[in-house]
mmCIF file of C-alpha atoms in Angstrom:
data_model
loop_
_atom_site.group_PDB
_atom_site.id
_atom_site.type_symbol
_atom_site.label_atom_id
_atom_site.label_comp_id
_atom_site.label_asym_id
_atom_site.label_seq_id
_atom_site.Cartn_x
_atom_site.Cartn_y
_atom_site.Cartn_z
ATOM 1 C CA MET A 1453 74.587 137.925 105.331
ATOM 2 C CA ASP A 1454 72.964 137.054 101.848
ATOM 3 C CA GLN A 1455 74.148 133.831 99.759
ATOM 4 C CA SER A 1456 76.408 136.161 97.063
ATOM 5 C CA ALA A 1457 78.044 137.893 100.304
ATOM 6 C CA ARG A 1458 78.899 134.937 102.223
ATOM 7 C CA THR A 1459 80.335 133.236 98.592
ATOM 8 C CA GLU A 1460 81.988 136.150 98.253
ATOM 9 C CA HIS A 1461 83.966 136.376 101.937
ATOM 10 C CA LEU A 1462 84.700 132.163 101.884
ATOM 11 C CA GLN A 1463 86.286 133.438 98.543
ATOM 12 C CA GLU A 1464 88.300 135.938 100.061
ATOM 13 C CA ARG A 1465 89.195 133.779 103.285
ATOM 14 C CA HIS A 1466 90.319 130.288 100.935
ATOM 15 C CA GLN A 1467 92.630 133.540 99.050
ATOM 16 C CA GLU A 1468 94.246 134.514 102.238
ATOM 17 C CA ARG A 1469 94.464 131.037 103.043
ATOM 18 C CA GLN A 1470 96.509 129.931 100.396
ATOM 19 C CA ARG A 1471 99.001 133.184 100.124
ATOM 20 C CA ASP A 1472 99.841 131.946 103.789
ATOM 21 C CA HIS A 1473 101.588 128.495 101.506
ATOM 22 C CA ALA A 1474 104.725 128.854 100.185
ATOM 23 C CA VAL A 1475 105.864 126.501 97.942
ATOM 24 C CA ILE A 1476 109.703 125.437 97.008
ATOM 25 C CA LEU A 1477 110.346 123.708 93.742
ATOM 26 C CA LEU A 1478 113.424 121.759 92.633
ATOM 27 C CA HIS A 1479 114.767 121.284 89.374
ATOM 28 C CA GLY A 1480 116.728 118.167 88.248
ATOM 29 C CA LEU A 1481 119.718 117.647 88.854
ATOM 30 C CA CYS A 1482 122.595 120.252 87.059
ATOM 31 C CA GLY A 1483 118.885 121.635 85.828
ATOM 32 C CA SER A 1484 117.010 124.989 85.560
ATOM 33 C CA SER A 1485 113.268 125.971 86.606
ATOM 34 C CA LEU A 1486 112.822 125.868 83.124
ATOM 35 C CA GLU A 1487 112.051 122.205 83.841
ATOM 36 C CA LEU A 1488 109.301 122.798 86.367
ATOM 37 C CA GLY A 1489 107.416 123.509 83.074
ATOM 38 C CA THR A 1490 103.768 125.667 84.296
ATOM 39 C CA ILE A 1491 103.819 124.602 87.551
ATOM 40 C CA PRO A 1492 105.178 128.235 88.896
ATOM 41 C CA LYS A 1493 102.244 129.857 87.383
ATOM 42 C CA ALA A 1494 99.344 127.668 88.131
ATOM 43 C CA LEU A 1495 100.761 127.680 91.576
ATOM 44 C CA LYS A 1496 100.983 131.528 91.701
ATOM 45 C CA LYS A 1497 97.943 131.627 90.159
ATOM 46 C CA ALA A 1498 96.186 129.727 93.359
ATOM 47 C CA ASN A 1499 97.478 132.706 95.227
ATOM 48 C CA CYS A 1500 100.710 130.307 96.401
ATOM 49 C CA THR A 1501 104.182 131.999 97.166
ATOM 50 C CA VAL A 1502 106.268 130.190 94.832
ATOM 51 C CA VAL A 1503 110.133 129.766 95.636
ATOM 52 C CA GLU A 1504 111.971 128.641 92.531
ATOM 53 C CA MET A 1505 115.678 127.388 94.391
ATOM 54 C CA GLN A 1506 118.987 127.999 92.811
ATOM 55 C CA ILE A 1507 121.459 126.046 94.861
ATOM 56 C CA PRO A 1508 125.159 126.158 94.543
ATOM 57 C CA ASN A 1509 126.761 122.758 92.999
ATOM 58 C CA TYR A 1510 123.317 121.516 92.163
ATOM 59 C CA SER A 1511 121.680 124.262 89.923
ATOM 60 C CA ALA A 1512 122.935 124.155 86.425
ATOM 61 C CA ALA A 1513 124.180 128.465 86.445
ATOM 62 C CA LEU A 1514 125.546 127.380 89.853
ATOM 63 C CA THR A 1515 127.468 123.696 88.630
ATOM 64 C CA ASP A 1516 131.756 123.939 89.046
ATOM 65 C CA PRO A 1517 132.581 120.631 87.351
ATOM 66 C CA THR A 1518 135.729 120.824 89.345
ATOM 67 C CA VAL A 1519 133.999 121.487 93.074
ATOM 68 C CA THR A 1520 133.084 117.625 94.414
ATOM 69 C CA PRO A 1521 129.318 118.581 96.180
ATOM 70 C CA ASN A 1522 127.659 117.441 99.228
ATOM 71 C CA TRP A 1523 124.423 116.287 98.854
ATOM 72 C CA MET A 1524 123.353 117.309 102.599
ATOM 73 C CA ASP A 1525 124.525 120.914 101.870
ATOM 74 C CA TRP A 1526 121.758 120.894 98.896
ATOM 75 C CA CYS A 1527 119.277 119.192 101.581
ATOM 76 C CA ALA A 1528 120.673 122.021 104.370
ATOM 77 C CA MET A 1529 120.169 125.073 101.341
ATOM 78 C CA VAL A 1530 116.413 123.527 100.938
ATOM 79 C CA GLU A 1531 115.856 123.247 105.255
ATOM 80 C CA SER A 1532 117.181 126.484 105.719
ATOM 81 C CA LYS A 1533 114.758 128.218 103.008
ATOM 82 C CA ILE A 1534 111.816 125.996 104.778
ATOM 83 C CA VAL A 1535 112.803 127.907 108.286
ATOM 84 C CA LYS A 1536 112.792 131.420 106.523
ATOM 85 C CA LEU A 1537 109.206 130.429 105.099
ATOM 86 C CA LYS A 1538 108.010 129.782 108.232
ATOM 87 C CA GLU A 1539 108.297 132.899 109.564
ATOM 88 C CA GLU A 1540 106.111 134.609 107.215
ATOM 89 C CA HIS A 1541 103.972 131.842 106.521
ATOM 90 C CA LYS A 1542 101.577 128.866 107.659
ATOM 91 C CA THR A 1543 102.512 125.724 105.907
ATOM 92 C CA VAL A 1544 105.859 125.264 103.112
ATOM 93 C CA SER A 1545 104.638 122.303 100.387
ATOM 94 C CA LEU A 1546 108.123 121.037 98.111
ATOM 95 C CA CYS A 1547 107.477 119.775 94.668
ATOM 96 C CA GLY A 1548 110.931 118.581 93.167
ATOM 97 C CA LEU A 1549 111.702 117.348 89.520
ATOM 98 C CA SER A 1550 113.783 113.954 88.974
ATOM 99 C CA MET A 1551 116.895 114.210 91.566
ATOM 100 C CA GLY A 1552 114.818 117.464 92.878
ATOM 101 C CA ALA A 1553 112.119 114.974 93.376
ATOM 102 C CA THR A 1554 114.410 112.807 95.444
ATOM 103 C CA LEU A 1555 116.204 115.671 97.061
ATOM 104 C CA ALA A 1556 112.946 116.603 98.334
ATOM 105 C CA LEU A 1557 112.473 112.952 99.906
ATOM 106 C CA ALA A 1558 115.405 113.415 101.795
ATOM 107 C CA VAL A 1559 114.875 116.925 103.631
ATOM 108 C CA ALA A 1560 111.095 115.596 103.896
ATOM 109 C CA SER A 1561 112.565 112.825 106.108
ATOM 110 C CA PHE A 1562 114.697 114.592 108.970
ATOM 111 C CA SER A 1563 112.467 118.411 109.089
ATOM 112 C CA ARG A 1564 108.800 118.452 109.909
ATOM 113 C CA GLU A 1565 108.046 121.678 108.603
ATOM 114 C CA ILE A 1566 106.634 119.964 105.440
ATOM 115 C CA LEU A 1567 102.892 120.112 104.481
ATOM 116 C CA SER A 1568 103.308 118.678 101.514
ATOM 117 C CA VAL A 1569 105.601 116.714 98.831
ATOM 118 C CA VAL A 1570 104.721 116.812 95.181
ATOM 119 C CA LEU A 1571 107.417 114.261 93.692
ATOM 120 C CA LEU A 1572 107.468 114.278 89.839
ATOM 121 C CA SER A 1573 109.555 111.278 88.204
ATOM 122 C CA PRO A 1574 111.485 110.416 91.432
ATOM 123 C CA VAL A 1575 115.152 108.715 90.849
ATOM 124 C CA LEU A 1576 116.187 106.251 93.760
ATOM 125 C CA LYS A 1577 117.839 104.573 90.876
ATOM 126 C CA TYR A 1578 119.083 105.073 87.775
ATOM 127 C CA ASP A 1579 117.114 101.662 85.940
ATOM 128 C CA GLY A 1580 115.316 103.166 83.263
ATOM 129 C CA TRP A 1581 115.039 101.712 80.006
ATOM 130 C CA SER A 1582 117.605 103.853 78.158
ATOM 131 C CA ILE A 1583 120.286 103.777 80.983
ATOM 132 C CA PRO A 1584 122.943 101.344 79.575
ATOM 133 C CA TRP A 1585 123.723 97.884 81.332
ATOM 134 C CA TYR A 1586 127.327 99.152 81.738
ATOM 135 C CA HIS A 1587 126.238 102.395 83.982
ATOM 136 C CA ARG A 1588 126.593 100.074 87.384
ATOM 137 C CA TRP A 1589 129.897 99.863 86.654
ATOM 138 C CA MET A 1590 130.140 104.011 85.652
ATOM 139 C CA ASN A 1591 131.240 104.249 89.628
ATOM 140 C CA LEU A 1592 134.325 102.733 89.221
ATOM 141 C CA PRO A 1593 136.533 105.011 87.299
ATOM 142 C CA TYR A 1594 135.754 107.955 90.018
ATOM 143 C CA THR A 1595 136.634 106.013 92.659
ATOM 144 C CA LEU A 1596 140.059 105.125 90.806
ATOM 145 C CA GLY A 1597 140.547 108.866 90.829
ATOM 146 C CA TYR A 1598 138.884 109.402 87.234
ATOM 147 C CA ARG A 1599 136.820 112.275 87.856
ATOM 148 C CA ASN A 1600 136.989 115.300 85.179
ATOM 149 C CA TRP A 1601 133.977 113.827 83.260
ATOM 150 C CA THR A 1602 130.761 114.194 81.809
ATOM 151 C CA TYR A 1603 127.791 112.169 81.380
ATOM 152 C CA LYS A 1604 126.349 114.148 78.321
ATOM 153 C CA GLU A 1605 122.768 114.377 77.788
ATOM 154 C CA SER A 1606 121.553 112.651 74.454
ATOM 155 C CA ASP A 1607 118.145 111.990 72.181
ATOM 156 C CA PRO A 1608 114.941 110.952 73.544
ATOM 157 C CA TYR A 1609 116.746 113.988 76.394
ATOM 158 C CA GLY A 1610 113.592 112.634 78.589
ATOM 159 C CA ILE A 1611 110.795 113.718 75.756
ATOM 160 C CA LYS A 1612 108.401 111.623 73.980
ATOM 161 C CA ASN A 1613 107.428 114.163 72.033
ATOM 162 C CA PHE A 1614 109.315 114.381 69.126
ATOM 163 C CA GLU A 1615 108.632 118.210 68.579
ATOM 164 C CA MET A 1616 109.399 119.003 72.193
ATOM 165 C CA ARG A 1617 112.731 116.898 71.643
ATOM 166 C CA ARG A 1618 113.608 118.520 68.355
ATOM 167 C CA ARG A 1619 113.578 122.399 70.356
ATOM 168 C CA VAL A 1620 115.517 120.901 73.366
ATOM 169 C CA ALA A 1621 118.367 119.466 71.166
ATOM 170 C CA ASN A 1622 118.649 122.905 69.946
ATOM 171 C CA ALA A 1623 118.334 124.873 72.738
ATOM 172 C CA LEU A 1624 121.129 122.655 74.543
ATOM 173 C CA LYS A 1625 123.282 122.581 71.855
ATOM 174 C CA LYS A 1626 123.383 126.340 71.660
ATOM 175 C CA ASP A 1627 122.708 127.281 74.809
ATOM 176 C CA GLY A 1628 123.788 124.573 76.987
ATOM 177 C CA VAL A 1629 120.586 123.981 78.944
ATOM 178 C CA ALA A 1630 116.882 123.167 78.214
ATOM 179 C CA ALA A 1631 114.009 121.909 79.815
ATOM 180 C CA VAL A 1632 115.674 119.242 80.223
ATOM 181 C CA GLY A 1633 117.990 120.666 82.463
ATOM 182 C CA ALA A 1634 122.270 120.981 81.164
ATOM 183 C CA ALA A 1635 123.887 119.434 78.793
ATOM 184 C CA ALA A 1636 126.247 117.253 80.797
ATOM 185 C CA ILE A 1637 126.800 116.714 84.503
ATOM 186 C CA PRO A 1638 129.769 116.353 85.487
ATOM 187 C CA ALA A 1639 130.922 113.151 87.594
ATOM 188 C CA ARG A 1640 131.357 114.562 91.070
ATOM 189 C CA HIS A 1641 128.254 115.414 90.597
ATOM 190 C CA LEU A 1642 126.713 112.193 89.608
ATOM 191 C CA TRP A 1643 128.430 110.638 92.759
ATOM 192 C CA ALA A 1644 126.988 112.928 94.698
ATOM 193 C CA ALA A 1645 123.323 112.221 93.562
ATOM 194 C CA GLN A 1646 124.193 108.677 93.870
ATOM 195 C CA LYS A 1647 124.797 109.398 98.067
ATOM 196 C CA LEU A 1648 121.557 111.567 98.215
ATOM 197 C CA MET A 1649 119.770 108.399 96.396
ATOM 198 C CA ALA A 1650 121.444 105.272 99.226
ATOM 199 C CA TYR A 1651 120.118 108.197 101.677
ATOM 200 C CA VAL A 1652 116.847 108.607 101.013
ATOM 201 C CA ARG A 1653 115.900 104.760 99.932
ATOM 202 C CA GLN A 1654 117.020 104.162 103.399
ATOM 203 C CA SER A 1655 115.249 106.741 104.952
ATOM 204 C CA LEU A 1656 111.531 106.260 103.270
ATOM 205 C CA PRO A 1657 110.176 104.691 106.213
ATOM 206 C CA LEU A 1658 110.859 108.716 107.806
ATOM 207 C CA VAL A 1659 109.231 110.657 105.598
ATOM 208 C CA ARG A 1660 105.533 111.417 106.870
ATOM 209 C CA ALA A 1661 104.316 114.577 105.151
ATOM 210 C CA SER A 1662 101.449 113.949 102.543
ATOM 211 C CA THR A 1663 103.325 112.725 99.431
ATOM 212 C CA LEU A 1664 102.164 112.772 95.725
ATOM 213 C CA VAL A 1665 104.099 110.874 93.343
ATOM 214 C CA ILE A 1666 103.646 111.346 89.282
ATOM 215 C CA HIS A 1667 105.435 109.022 87.469
ATOM 216 C CA SER A 1668 105.229 107.585 83.733
ATOM 217 C CA ILE A 1669 105.678 103.884 83.310
ATOM 218 C CA ASP A 1670 107.751 104.396 80.031
ATOM 219 C CA ASP A 1671 109.964 106.385 82.003
ATOM 220 C CA GLU A 1672 113.442 105.915 80.275
ATOM 221 C CA THR A 1673 115.411 107.031 83.307
ATOM 222 C CA ALA A 1674 114.117 105.768 86.390
ATOM 223 C CA ALA A 1675 111.279 102.337 85.526
ATOM 224 C CA PRO A 1676 108.466 102.332 88.231
ATOM 225 C CA ARG A 1677 109.856 100.362 90.927
ATOM 226 C CA ASN A 1678 110.709 103.836 91.767
ATOM 227 C CA ALA A 1679 107.580 105.278 92.187
ATOM 228 C CA GLU A 1680 106.621 101.777 93.887
ATOM 229 C CA MET A 1681 109.476 101.585 96.579
ATOM 230 C CA ILE A 1682 108.440 104.987 97.434
ATOM 231 C CA MET A 1683 104.572 104.478 98.108
ATOM 232 C CA GLU A 1684 105.022 101.373 99.705
ATOM 233 C CA ASN A 1685 107.621 102.950 102.234
ATOM 234 C CA ILE A 1686 106.873 106.168 103.265
ATOM 235 C CA LYS A 1687 104.795 106.613 106.556
ATOM 236 C CA SER A 1688 102.507 109.354 105.226
ATOM 237 C CA GLU A 1689 99.089 109.106 105.805
ATOM 238 C CA VAL A 1690 97.829 110.716 102.628
ATOM 239 C CA ARG A 1691 99.778 109.107 99.821
ATOM 240 C CA LYS A 1692 98.679 108.652 96.122
ATOM 241 C CA VAL A 1693 100.584 107.915 92.702
ATOM 242 C CA ILE A 1694 99.950 109.184 89.381
ATOM 243 C CA TRP A 1695 100.563 106.634 86.533
ATOM 244 C CA LEU A 1696 101.482 108.330 83.222
ATOM 245 C CA GLY A 1697 101.657 106.796 79.429
ATOM 246 C CA ASP A 1698 102.444 109.040 76.988
ATOM 247 C CA CYS A 1699 105.227 110.506 78.387
ATOM 248 C CA TYR A 1700 109.145 110.239 79.246
ATOM 249 C CA HIS A 1701 110.911 111.229 82.079
ATOM 250 C CA ILE A 1702 110.185 114.933 81.977
ATOM 251 C CA ILE A 1703 107.018 114.818 82.180
ATOM 252 C CA THR A 1704 106.597 118.224 83.127
ATOM 253 C CA VAL A 1705 106.983 119.055 79.028
ATOM 254 C CA ASP A 1706 106.363 116.083 77.096
ATOM 255 C CA ASN A 1707 102.965 115.237 76.055
ATOM 256 C CA GLU A 1708 101.245 114.987 79.883
ATOM 257 C CA ARG A 1709 102.233 118.482 80.666
ATOM 258 C CA GLU A 1710 98.616 119.507 81.727
ATOM 259 C CA ILE A 1711 97.842 116.641 83.370
ATOM 260 C CA VAL A 1712 100.810 116.907 85.725
ATOM 261 C CA THR A 1713 100.618 120.329 86.433
ATOM 262 C CA ASN A 1714 96.791 120.490 87.876
ATOM 263 C CA GLU A 1715 97.605 117.339 89.381
ATOM 264 C CA ALA A 1716 100.104 118.808 91.307
ATOM 265 C CA ALA A 1717 98.307 122.036 92.165
ATOM 266 C CA GLN A 1718 95.365 120.372 93.120
ATOM 267 C CA PHE A 1719 96.813 117.777 95.246
ATOM 268 C CA ILE A 1720 98.619 121.144 97.096
ATOM 269 C CA LYS A 1721 95.417 123.273 97.057
ATOM 270 C CA ARG A 1722 93.322 120.158 98.969
ATOM 271 C CA ASN A 1723 96.406 120.162 101.626
ATOM 272 C CA ILE A 1724 96.047 123.898 102.189
ATOM 273 C CA ASP A 1725 92.385 123.606 102.455
ATOM 274 C CA MET A 1726 92.792 120.315 105.058
ATOM 275 C CA HIS A 1727 95.640 122.298 107.105
ATOM 276 C CA SER A 1728 93.311 125.312 107.155
ATOM 277 C CA ASN A 1729 90.335 123.757 108.290
ATOM 278 C CA ASP A 1730 91.664 121.849 110.804
ATOM 279 C CA ILE A 1731 90.739 117.743 110.164
ATOM 280 C CA SER A 1732 92.279 115.711 112.301
ATOM 281 C CA LEU A 1733 90.956 112.166 111.581
ATOM 282 C CA LYS A 1734 91.972 111.706 115.609
ATOM 283 C CA TYR A 1735 90.677 114.442 116.495
ATOM 284 C CA LEU A 1736 86.626 113.252 114.736
ATOM 285 C CA LEU A 1737 87.288 110.212 116.404
ATOM 286 C CA HIS A 1738 86.878 111.110 119.523
ATOM 287 C CA ASN A 1739 84.524 113.665 119.200
ATOM 288 C CA SER A 1740 81.867 111.591 117.353
ATOM 289 C CA PRO A 1741 78.097 112.403 117.900
ATOM 290 C CA LEU A 1742 78.185 108.153 118.202
ATOM 291 C CA LYS A 1743 80.463 108.562 120.865
ATOM 292 C CA ASP A 1744 78.440 111.576 123.212
ATOM 293 C CA ARG A 1745 75.248 109.812 122.954
ATOM 294 C CA ARG A 1746 77.157 106.712 124.719
ATOM 295 C CA SER A 1747 78.542 108.757 127.202
ATOM 296 C CA ALA A 1748 75.719 110.751 127.381
ATOM 297 C CA SER A 1749 73.383 107.822 128.172
ATOM 298 C CA ALA A 1750 76.180 105.983 130.508
ATOM 299 C CA SER A 1751 75.382 109.034 132.600
#
């Protein structure tokens, strides 16, 4: 086989391996797939099967403000989709933004069917610089029975880029949903999100899938400590954090969106290649040439 034919064959095999891989995308609480920016396109270009999940009483189009959702139902929906995808794909990865990243962590804590997890602006606590000091008391009216209120999105809408922020404000005013999510989040859904975050904070040591965290140091919703807590507590052999310095919370559509898209796609592709090539550190250590030579000389 000449060099050009060999190269073409290797490229075909590489594409075939990636077609065997599926990626589930999880937008933020009461949001839509618009939030993921160009990530779906980049993953499709890499020949991955892309699944943009719509979850009842989590996604904006399927939200009923009169219903109190259970965060475990959200997890069950994602886990069920993983099981179905595994019937036709060799591996499945998760990529989530904001509360979608938190949801991905929750599923990764009890599912061993996940190859890799990409966490974009993960939220374990609402503690960014724009969160009001009285936020910690917002659960009090809920526990007292006042549950028909909503939290309205406001400037800067998670976006540092002024022009993009202006477009988002207009879209929220016109359609009630934009690239940053819905214009308002019902109290009942925030309550479920609080329960989800509490579970994830306790369950981080159960996460073993390869993990990439991308977080802004100027995130107005979730302070950098959220990403640090994840990196300090997960048990993944492969873990990486990327810090951004020119955007706010919705990093997929802000000033550094191209970096976010490229890093997310590359991380998933690298894990596909490692899985496809069956690279195992334990295997290499136990079958190294040095060990073989020692065994031979001893005999």
